[in-house]
Structure formats: structure tokens, C-alpha cells
PDB file of C-alpha atoms in Angstrom:
ATOM      1  CA  MET A 931     -64.353  24.950 107.139  1.00 58.00           C
ATOM      2  CA  HIS A 932     -67.142  26.181 104.875  1.00 71.00           C
ATOM      3  CA  ARG A 933     -68.268  23.027 103.085  1.00 79.00           C
ATOM      4  CA  TRP A 934     -69.223  24.993  99.967  1.00 86.00           C
ATOM      5  CA  LEU A 935     -65.542  25.810  99.521  1.00 91.00           C
ATOM      6  CA  ALA A 936     -64.638  22.165  98.914  1.00 93.00           C
ATOM      7  CA  PRO A 937     -65.825  21.872  95.275  1.00 95.00           C
ATOM      8  CA  ILE A 938     -64.425  25.335  94.508  1.00 96.00           C
ATOM      9  CA  ARG A 939     -61.021  24.282  95.815  1.00 96.00           C
ATOM     10  CA  LEU A 940     -61.134  21.116  93.759  1.00 97.00           C
ATOM     11  CA  ALA A 941     -62.136  23.025  90.633  1.00 97.00           C
ATOM     12  CA  PHE A 942     -59.344  25.595  90.916  1.00 97.00           C
ATOM     13  CA  GLY A 943     -56.858  22.923  91.945  1.00 97.00           C
ATOM     14  CA  LEU A 944     -57.662  20.959  88.798  1.00 97.00           C
ATOM     15  CA  LEU A 945     -57.513  24.121  86.677  1.00 97.00           C
ATOM     16  CA  ALA A 946     -54.054  24.959  88.026  1.00 97.00           C
ATOM     17  CA  ALA A 947     -52.911  21.354  87.523  1.00 97.00           C
ATOM     18  CA  VAL A 948     -54.057  21.399  83.893  1.00 97.00           C
ATOM     19  CA  ALA A 949     -52.323  24.746  83.308  1.00 95.00           C
ATOM     20  CA  LEU A 950     -49.119  23.369  84.797  1.00 95.00           C
ATOM     21  CA  GLY A 951     -49.388  20.246  82.691  1.00 94.00           C
ATOM     22  CA  PHE A 952     -49.814  22.126  79.413  1.00 92.00           C
ATOM     23  CA  ALA A 953     -47.028  24.586  80.254  1.00 91.00           C
ATOM     24  CA  ALA A 954     -44.678  21.774  81.309  1.00 92.00           C
ATOM     25  CA  GLN A 955     -45.431  19.861  78.107  1.00 90.00           C
ATOM     26  CA  ARG A 956     -44.502  22.908  76.034  1.00 88.00           C
ATOM     27  CA  ALA A 957     -41.311  23.395  78.048  1.00 87.00           C
ATOM     28  CA  ALA A 958     -40.357  19.730  77.649  1.00 88.00           C
ATOM     29  CA  ALA A 959     -40.900  19.853  73.889  1.00 85.00           C
ATOM     30  CA  GLY A 960     -39.014  23.129  73.456  1.00 79.00           C
ATOM     31  CA  VAL A 961     -35.640  24.573  74.347  1.00 75.00           C
ATOM     32  CA  THR A 962     -36.603  25.342  77.940  1.00 76.00           C
ATOM     33  CA  GLY A 963     -36.692  21.820  79.327  1.00 86.00           C
ATOM     34  CA  LEU A 964     -38.492  20.545  82.398  1.00 90.00           C
ATOM     35  CA  VAL A 965     -35.624  21.228  84.802  1.00 92.00           C
ATOM     36  CA  ASP A 966     -35.521  24.901  83.878  1.00 91.00           C
ATOM     37  CA  PHE A 967     -39.319  25.048  83.887  1.00 91.00           C
ATOM     38  CA  PHE A 968     -39.523  23.810  87.453  1.00 93.00           C
ATOM     39  CA  SER A 969     -36.647  26.074  88.445  1.00 93.00           C
ATOM     40  CA  TYR A 970     -39.041  29.021  88.367  1.00 92.00           C
ATOM     41  CA  PHE A 971     -40.406  29.958  91.780  1.00 93.00           C
ATOM     42  CA  THR A 972     -43.812  30.601  90.256  1.00 92.00           C
ATOM     43  CA  ASN A 973     -44.145  27.060  88.964  1.00 94.00           C
ATOM     44  CA  LEU A 974     -42.969  25.454  92.202  1.00 96.00           C
ATOM     45  CA  SER A 975     -45.407  27.621  94.159  1.00 96.00           C
ATOM     46  CA  ALA A 976     -48.189  26.610  91.777  1.00 96.00           C
ATOM     47  CA  VAL A 977     -47.396  22.929  92.368  1.00 97.00           C
ATOM     48  CA  ALA A 978     -47.714  23.500  96.117  1.00 97.00           C
ATOM     49  CA  ALA A 979     -50.978  25.384  95.568  1.00 98.00           C
ATOM     50  CA  VAL A 980     -52.395  22.494  93.529  1.00 98.00           C
ATOM     51  CA  VAL A 981     -51.583  20.054  96.344  1.00 97.00           C
ATOM     52  CA  VAL A 982     -53.123  22.291  99.028  1.00 97.00           C
ATOM     53  CA  LEU A 983     -56.266  23.047  97.009  1.00 97.00           C
ATOM     54  CA  LEU A 984     -56.901  19.437  96.049  1.00 97.00           C
ATOM     55  CA  ALA A 985     -56.143  18.126  99.550  1.00 96.00           C
ATOM     56  CA  GLY A 986     -58.321  20.795 101.138  1.00 95.00           C
ATOM     57  CA  GLY A 987     -61.173  20.207  98.724  1.00 95.00           C
ATOM     58  CA  TRP A 988     -61.046  16.443  99.209  1.00 94.00           C
ATOM     59  CA  ALA A 989     -60.980  16.826 102.992  1.00 93.00           C
ATOM     60  CA  GLY A 990     -64.002  19.100 102.809  1.00 91.00           C
ATOM     61  CA  LEU A 991     -65.990  16.595 100.767  1.00 92.00           C
ATOM     62  CA  THR A 992     -65.031  13.536 102.791  1.00 90.00           C
ATOM     63  CA  GLY A 993     -64.861  15.060 106.268  1.00 87.00           C
ATOM     64  CA  GLY A 994     -61.150  14.352 106.492  1.00 89.00           C
ATOM     65  CA  ARG A 995     -58.522  16.325 108.350  1.00 91.00           C
ATOM     66  CA  PRO A 996     -58.039  19.774 106.773  1.00 92.00           C
ATOM     67  CA  VAL A 997     -54.685  21.068 105.613  1.00 94.00           C
ATOM     68  CA  PRO A 998     -52.915  22.639 108.636  1.00 95.00           C
ATOM     69  CA  GLY A 999     -53.129  26.411 108.752  1.00 94.00           C
ATOM     70  CA  TRP A1000     -49.378  26.931 108.903  1.00 95.00           C
ATOM     71  CA  VAL A1001     -48.953  24.851 105.735  1.00 96.00           C
ATOM     72  CA  ARG A1002     -51.639  26.797 103.918  1.00 97.00           C
ATOM     73  CA  GLY A1003     -50.076  30.041 105.096  1.00 97.00           C
ATOM     74  CA  ALA A1004     -46.703  29.118 103.648  1.00 97.00           C
ATOM     75  CA  VAL A1005     -48.233  28.395 100.250  1.00 98.00           C
ATOM     76  CA  VAL A1006     -50.416  31.510 100.331  1.00 98.00           C
ATOM     77  CA  LEU A1007     -47.312  33.594 101.085  1.00 98.00           C
ATOM     78  CA  CYS A1008     -45.383  32.145  98.143  1.00 97.00           C
ATOM     79  CA  THR A1009     -48.227  32.524  95.655  1.00 96.00           C
ATOM     80  CA  SER A1010     -49.130  36.018  96.906  1.00 96.00           C
ATOM     81  CA  VAL A1011     -45.580  37.304  96.479  1.00 95.00           C
ATOM     82  CA  THR A1012     -45.451  35.638  93.062  1.00 91.00           C
ATOM     83  CA  GLY A1013     -48.610  37.466  92.024  1.00 91.00           C
ATOM     84  CA  LEU A1014     -47.338  40.795  93.343  1.00 90.00           C
ATOM     85  CA  VAL A1015     -43.950  40.476  91.656  1.00 85.00           C
ATOM     86  CA  TYR A1016     -45.532  39.472  88.368  1.00 82.00           C
ATOM     87  CA  GLY A1017     -48.138  42.218  88.630  1.00 76.00           C
ATOM     88  CA  LEU A1018     -45.425  44.834  89.165  1.00 74.00           C
ATOM     89  CA  GLY A1019     -43.675  43.624  86.029  1.00 66.00           C
ATOM     90  CA  VAL A1020     -40.504  42.612  87.862  1.00 59.00           C
ATOM     91  CA  ALA A1021     -40.574  38.982  86.713  1.00 54.00           C
ATOM     92  CA  VAL A1022     -40.245  38.560  82.961  1.00 56.00           C
ATOM     93  CA  TYR A1023     -40.691  35.117  81.416  1.00 56.00           C
ATOM     94  CA  PRO A1024     -39.594  33.914  77.970  1.00 56.00           C
ATOM     95  CA  VAL A1025     -42.468  34.020  75.508  1.00 50.00           C
ATOM     96  CA  ALA A1026     -41.859  30.381  74.594  1.00 54.00           C
ATOM     97  CA  LEU A1027     -42.154  29.253  78.209  1.00 60.00           C
ATOM     98  CA  MET A1028     -45.846  29.817  78.776  1.00 69.00           C
ATOM     99  CA  ILE A1029     -49.061  29.254  76.876  1.00 81.00           C
ATOM    100  CA  PRO A1030     -50.907  32.582  77.382  1.00 83.00           C
ATOM    101  CA  TRP A1031     -53.935  31.144  79.170  1.00 89.00           C
ATOM    102  CA  ALA A1032     -51.776  28.901  81.341  1.00 90.00           C
ATOM    103  CA  GLY A1033     -49.538  31.826  82.252  1.00 87.00           C
ATOM    104  CA  HIS A1034     -52.610  33.828  83.254  1.00 89.00           C
ATOM    105  CA  VAL A1035     -53.816  30.989  85.481  1.00 93.00           C
ATOM    106  CA  LEU A1036     -50.454  30.412  87.184  1.00 92.00           C
ATOM    107  CA  HIS A1037     -49.405  34.048  87.618  1.00 90.00           C
ATOM    108  CA  GLN A1038     -52.728  35.721  88.383  1.00 91.00           C
ATOM    109  CA  VAL A1039     -55.580  33.318  89.068  1.00 95.00           C
ATOM    110  CA  VAL A1040     -53.728  31.019  91.478  1.00 96.00           C
ATOM    111  CA  PRO A1041     -52.407  33.865  93.697  1.00 96.00           C
ATOM    112  CA  LEU A1042     -55.848  35.477  93.867  1.00 96.00           C
ATOM    113  CA  VAL A1043     -57.572  32.170  94.625  1.00 97.00           C
ATOM    114  CA  MET A1044     -55.112  31.246  97.383  1.00 97.00           C
ATOM    115  CA  PHE A1045     -55.370  34.690  98.984  1.00 97.00           C
ATOM    116  CA  ALA A1046     -59.175  34.672  98.832  1.00 96.00           C
ATOM    117  CA  ASP A1047     -59.252  31.139 100.258  1.00 96.00           C
ATOM    118  CA  TRP A1048     -57.133  32.305 103.217  1.00 97.00           C
ATOM    119  CA  LEU A1049     -59.568  35.134 103.946  1.00 96.00           C
ATOM    120  CA  LEU A1050     -62.735  33.085 103.451  1.00 94.00           C
ATOM    121  CA  ASP A1051     -61.501  30.151 105.522  1.00 94.00           C
ATOM    122  CA  PRO A1052     -58.936  31.480 108.018  1.00 94.00           C
ATOM    123  CA  PRO A1053     -56.918  28.981 110.098  1.00 93.00           C
ATOM    124  CA  GLU A1054     -58.669  27.506 113.125  1.00 89.00           C
ATOM    125  CA  ARG A1055     -55.498  27.711 115.206  1.00 91.00           C
ATOM    126  CA  ARG A1056     -53.666  30.984 115.652  1.00 94.00           C
ATOM    127  CA  ILE A1057     -50.568  31.333 113.537  1.00 95.00           C
ATOM    128  CA  ARG A1058     -47.685  32.010 115.912  1.00 95.00           C
ATOM    129  CA  PRO A1059     -44.841  34.331 114.875  1.00 95.00           C
ATOM    130  CA  VAL A1060     -42.376  31.430 114.895  1.00 95.00           C
ATOM    131  CA  GLN A1061     -44.607  29.589 112.400  1.00 95.00           C
ATOM    132  CA  ALA A1062     -44.827  32.672 110.183  1.00 95.00           C
ATOM    133  CA  VAL A1063     -41.032  32.942 110.243  1.00 96.00           C
ATOM    134  CA  GLY A1064     -40.941  29.290 109.200  1.00 96.00           C
ATOM    135  CA  TRP A1065     -42.852  30.276 106.053  1.00 97.00           C
ATOM    136  CA  LEU A1066     -39.588  31.813 104.812  1.00 96.00           C
ATOM    137  CA  ALA A1067     -37.828  28.431 104.768  1.00 96.00           C
ATOM    138  CA  PHE A1068     -38.889  27.508 101.239  1.00 96.00           C
ATOM    139  CA  PRO A1069     -38.037  30.917  99.679  1.00 95.00           C
ATOM    140  CA  PHE A1070     -34.567  30.766 101.252  1.00 96.00           C
ATOM    141  CA  LEU A1071     -34.032  27.189 100.077  1.00 97.00           C
ATOM    142  CA  TYR A1072     -35.166  28.183  96.609  1.00 97.00           C
ATOM    143  CA  LEU A1073     -32.789  31.146  96.589  1.00 95.00           C
ATOM    144  CA  ALA A1074     -29.867  28.903  97.505  1.00 95.00           C
ATOM    145  CA  TYR A1075     -30.871  26.418  94.786  1.00 96.00           C
ATOM    146  CA  ALA A1076     -31.273  29.091  92.107  1.00 95.00           C
ATOM    147  CA  LEU A1077     -27.908  30.694  92.860  1.00 95.00           C
ATOM    148  CA  LEU A1078     -25.975  27.427  93.128  1.00 95.00           C
ATOM    149  CA  ARG A1079     -27.539  25.905  90.013  1.00 95.00           C
ATOM    150  CA  GLY A1080     -27.097  29.185  88.155  1.00 94.00           C
ATOM    151  CA  TRP A1081     -23.415  29.231  89.023  1.00 94.00           C
ATOM    152  CA  ALA A1082     -23.069  25.598  87.893  1.00 94.00           C
ATOM    153  CA  VAL A1083     -24.935  25.806  84.564  1.00 93.00           C
ATOM    154  CA  ASP A1084     -24.739  29.570  83.877  1.00 92.00           C
ATOM    155  CA  TRP A1085     -28.505  30.004  83.760  1.00 91.00           C
ATOM    156  CA  TYR A1086     -30.667  31.947  86.209  1.00 91.00           C
ATOM    157  CA  PRO A1087     -34.470  31.904  86.210  1.00 89.00           C
ATOM    158  CA  TYR A1088     -34.697  35.613  87.040  1.00 87.00           C
ATOM    159  CA  VAL A1089     -32.586  38.517  85.827  1.00 86.00           C
ATOM    160  CA  PHE A1090     -32.163  39.972  89.313  1.00 87.00           C
ATOM    161  CA  LEU A1091     -30.375  36.764  90.398  1.00 90.00           C
ATOM    162  CA  ASP A1092     -27.820  36.868  87.579  1.00 90.00           C
ATOM    163  CA  PRO A1093     -24.456  38.154  88.877  1.00 91.00           C
ATOM    164  CA  SER A1094     -23.121  38.571  85.332  1.00 88.00           C
ATOM    165  CA  ARG A1095     -25.297  41.655  84.957  1.00 87.00           C
ATOM    166  CA  PRO A1096     -23.983  45.119  85.893  1.00 86.00           C
ATOM    167  CA  CYS A1097     -23.009  45.540  89.579  1.00 84.00           C
ATOM    168  CA  GLY A1098     -22.687  41.741  89.936  1.00 87.00           C
ATOM    169  CA  TYR A1099     -23.308  40.171  93.297  1.00 89.00           C
ATOM    170  CA  GLY A1100     -23.885  43.553  94.932  1.00 92.00           C
ATOM    171  CA  ARG A1101     -27.007  44.022  92.838  1.00 90.00           C
ATOM    172  CA  VAL A1102     -28.053  40.422  93.498  1.00 92.00           C
ATOM    173  CA  ALA A1103     -27.651  40.945  97.254  1.00 94.00           C
ATOM    174  CA  GLY A1104     -29.710  44.131  97.117  1.00 93.00           C
ATOM    175  CA  ALA A1105     -32.459  42.436  95.116  1.00 89.00           C
ATOM    176  CA  CYS A1106     -32.500  39.503  97.544  1.00 92.00           C
ATOM    177  CA  PHE A1107     -32.775  41.887 100.503  1.00 94.00           C
ATOM    178  CA  VAL A1108     -35.691  43.752  98.965  1.00 92.00           C
ATOM    179  CA  THR A1109     -37.403  40.475  98.045  1.00 91.00           C
ATOM    180  CA  THR A1110     -36.915  39.116 101.557  1.00 94.00           C
ATOM    181  CA  LEU A1111     -38.378  42.290 102.999  1.00 95.00           C
ATOM    182  CA  GLY A1112     -41.374  41.827 100.738  1.00 93.00           C
ATOM    183  CA  PHE A1113     -41.849  38.262 101.949  1.00 96.00           C
ATOM    184  CA  VAL A1114     -41.658  39.414 105.580  1.00 96.00           C
ATOM    185  CA  LEU A1115     -44.201  42.196 105.083  1.00 97.00           C
ATOM    186  CA  VAL A1116     -46.655  40.034 103.147  1.00 97.00           C
ATOM    187  CA  GLY A1117     -46.217  37.235 105.690  1.00 97.00           C
ATOM    188  CA  ALA A1118     -46.965  39.613 108.554  1.00 97.00           C
ATOM    189  CA  VAL A1119     -50.144  40.779 106.821  1.00 97.00           C
ATOM    190  CA  LEU A1120     -51.244  37.178 106.190  1.00 97.00           C
ATOM    191  CA  MET A1121     -50.576  36.181 109.807  1.00 97.00           C
ATOM    192  CA  TRP A1122     -52.510  39.194 111.116  1.00 97.00           C
ATOM    193  CA  ALA A1123     -55.422  38.654 108.718  1.00 96.00           C
ATOM    194  CA  GLY A1124     -55.620  34.928 109.398  1.00 95.00           C
ATOM    195  CA  ASN A1125     -55.552  35.334 113.168  1.00 95.00           C
ATOM    196  CA  THR A1126     -58.003  38.242 113.214  1.00 94.00           C
ATOM    197  CA  LEU A1127     -60.534  36.595 110.909  1.00 93.00           C
ATOM    198  CA  GLY A1128     -60.126  33.256 112.702  1.00 90.00           C
ATOM    199  CA  GLU A1129     -60.947  34.862 116.045  1.00 91.00           C
ATOM    200  CA  ARG A1130     -63.972  36.632 114.595  1.00 89.00           C
ATOM    201  CA  ARG A1131     -65.266  33.377 113.147  1.00 84.00           C
ATOM    202  CA  ALA A1132     -64.753  31.606 116.467  1.00 80.00           C
ATOM    203  CA  ALA A1133     -66.519  34.414 118.334  1.00 81.00           C
ATOM    204  CA  GLY A1134     -69.431  34.304 115.903  1.00 74.00           C
ATOM    205  CA  SER A1135     -69.829  30.561 116.321  1.00 68.00           C
ATOM    206  CA  GLY A1136     -69.602  30.763 120.101  1.00 59.00           C
ATOM    207  CA  SER A1137     -66.559  28.464 120.260  1.00 59.00           C
ATOM    208  CA  PRO A1138     -63.358  29.633 121.928  1.00 56.00           C
ATOM    209  CA  PRO A1139     -60.517  30.466 119.547  1.00 51.00           C
ATOM    210  CA  ARG A1140     -57.804  27.820 119.456  1.00 58.00           C
ATOM    211  CA  GLY A1141     -54.178  28.569 120.224  1.00 58.00           C
ATOM    212  CA  ARG A1142     -52.064  29.293 123.238  1.00 48.00           C
ATOM    213  CA  ARG A1143     -52.593  33.056 123.342  1.00 46.00           C
ATOM    214  CA  ALA A1144     -56.312  32.750 122.732  1.00 46.00           C
ATOM    215  CA  HIS A1145     -56.535  30.048 125.431  1.00 43.00           C
ATOM    216  CA  ALA A1146     -54.745  32.276 127.891  1.00 42.00           C
ATOM    217  CA  ARG A1147     -57.284  35.043 127.352  1.00 45.00           C
ATOM    218  CA  THR A1148     -60.184  32.762 128.137  1.00 41.00           C
ATOM    219  CA  THR A1149     -58.780  31.465 131.451  1.00 36.00           C
TER     220      THR A1149
END
């Protein structure tokens, strides 16, 4: 790991944590409530990003064990898709939910920082396809939670998950399919970029790349 990344990770991790704290405080004091606030995929992804950034930065400063590449990849996938969806204007949030600067940090800065961090410090071990498929576990669990809780309390964090809208569950199923396809495509790009850049870094340092496929090529 590039040691100069450690303080940068800590700085952005703290920034994201402060943004989450201010936004959560507003939600708790308003009509939104903390449960609804943390029922947004963006906010849950930001929490995971804060943990990964702070843990990675602390490990870099202290020489501790870095965050495993497959864990980082899962978080980068979630934040990257969040940034893309928000950038395309698909996800619309209530005005009262977010303080403008905090919303900018959580929806734009965090995804860009996590993506750049993945490229600047690619995983040491190759990400295997089965691990990349495992990255989809959290999005699927979140989808199940959002639909079940929405059915129970009649509130959905995103319009495209609300079956009371025109076309009902057919539209919801179509939106979920398209979203899943987006996760798969972005995940494939992240796996390819991480593995390719990791091998280049290993080749430049003269150390053999780590991972079963890489090991097989060197024997």
C-alpha cells in the first residue's frame, strides 16, 4: 500500500463520517427518522465506506493488516453504483433529508474517493470471479429488506421499488433487473481494473502477483 494514502483515507473517512452525522441528526430531528434515513442504500454504503477508509488509513499509519481486497471491492461497487445512479438523476431524495453539503459528500465525493482509492491502491491478491459475485450479496439483502419493510410500513426509500405506482410489481421487477445488471457490469469492470493494475504494480516491483491464477503462470 502507498503509505501516503493513509492520511488521505483518514481525512476522507472523517469527512464522510461528519457528513453522515449531520445528515442523521437532521433526519432524527425531522419527520424522516433515523430508521428511514438508514434505509437508504446510499447511507448504508457510506457507513461501509467510512469503516473501510478509516480502517485502511489506520492500518497504513500503524503498519497493521490492510483491509482485504474483496471487502474493499464490495464497498467500492456499492458506492460506485450509488454515484452513477445519483448522477443519472434516477435517485431522488426528499429535500428535508439532506443538508446540501452533506448530500454532496455522500452522493458524489465518497463514490469518487472510493473508486480512485481502488485504482491507486489495487488489491494485492487477485479478485476471483466467485468473490466478485459475492459482492452482490449486500445489494440483494438490501433489496429484500427494502421490499419487505416497504410492504410492512407502506414506505419505500426509492420510487422504483414502490409497487403502488403504475404497473405495480412488474415495473419493480424490471427496475430490479436493470439495477442488478448495472451492479454486474460495474463489478466486472472493478474486478478487471483491480486485477490488471495489481499485476502491473507487482511486475513493476519485481514481486510475483499473488493469487492462484497468477501463481500458476509463474510455475
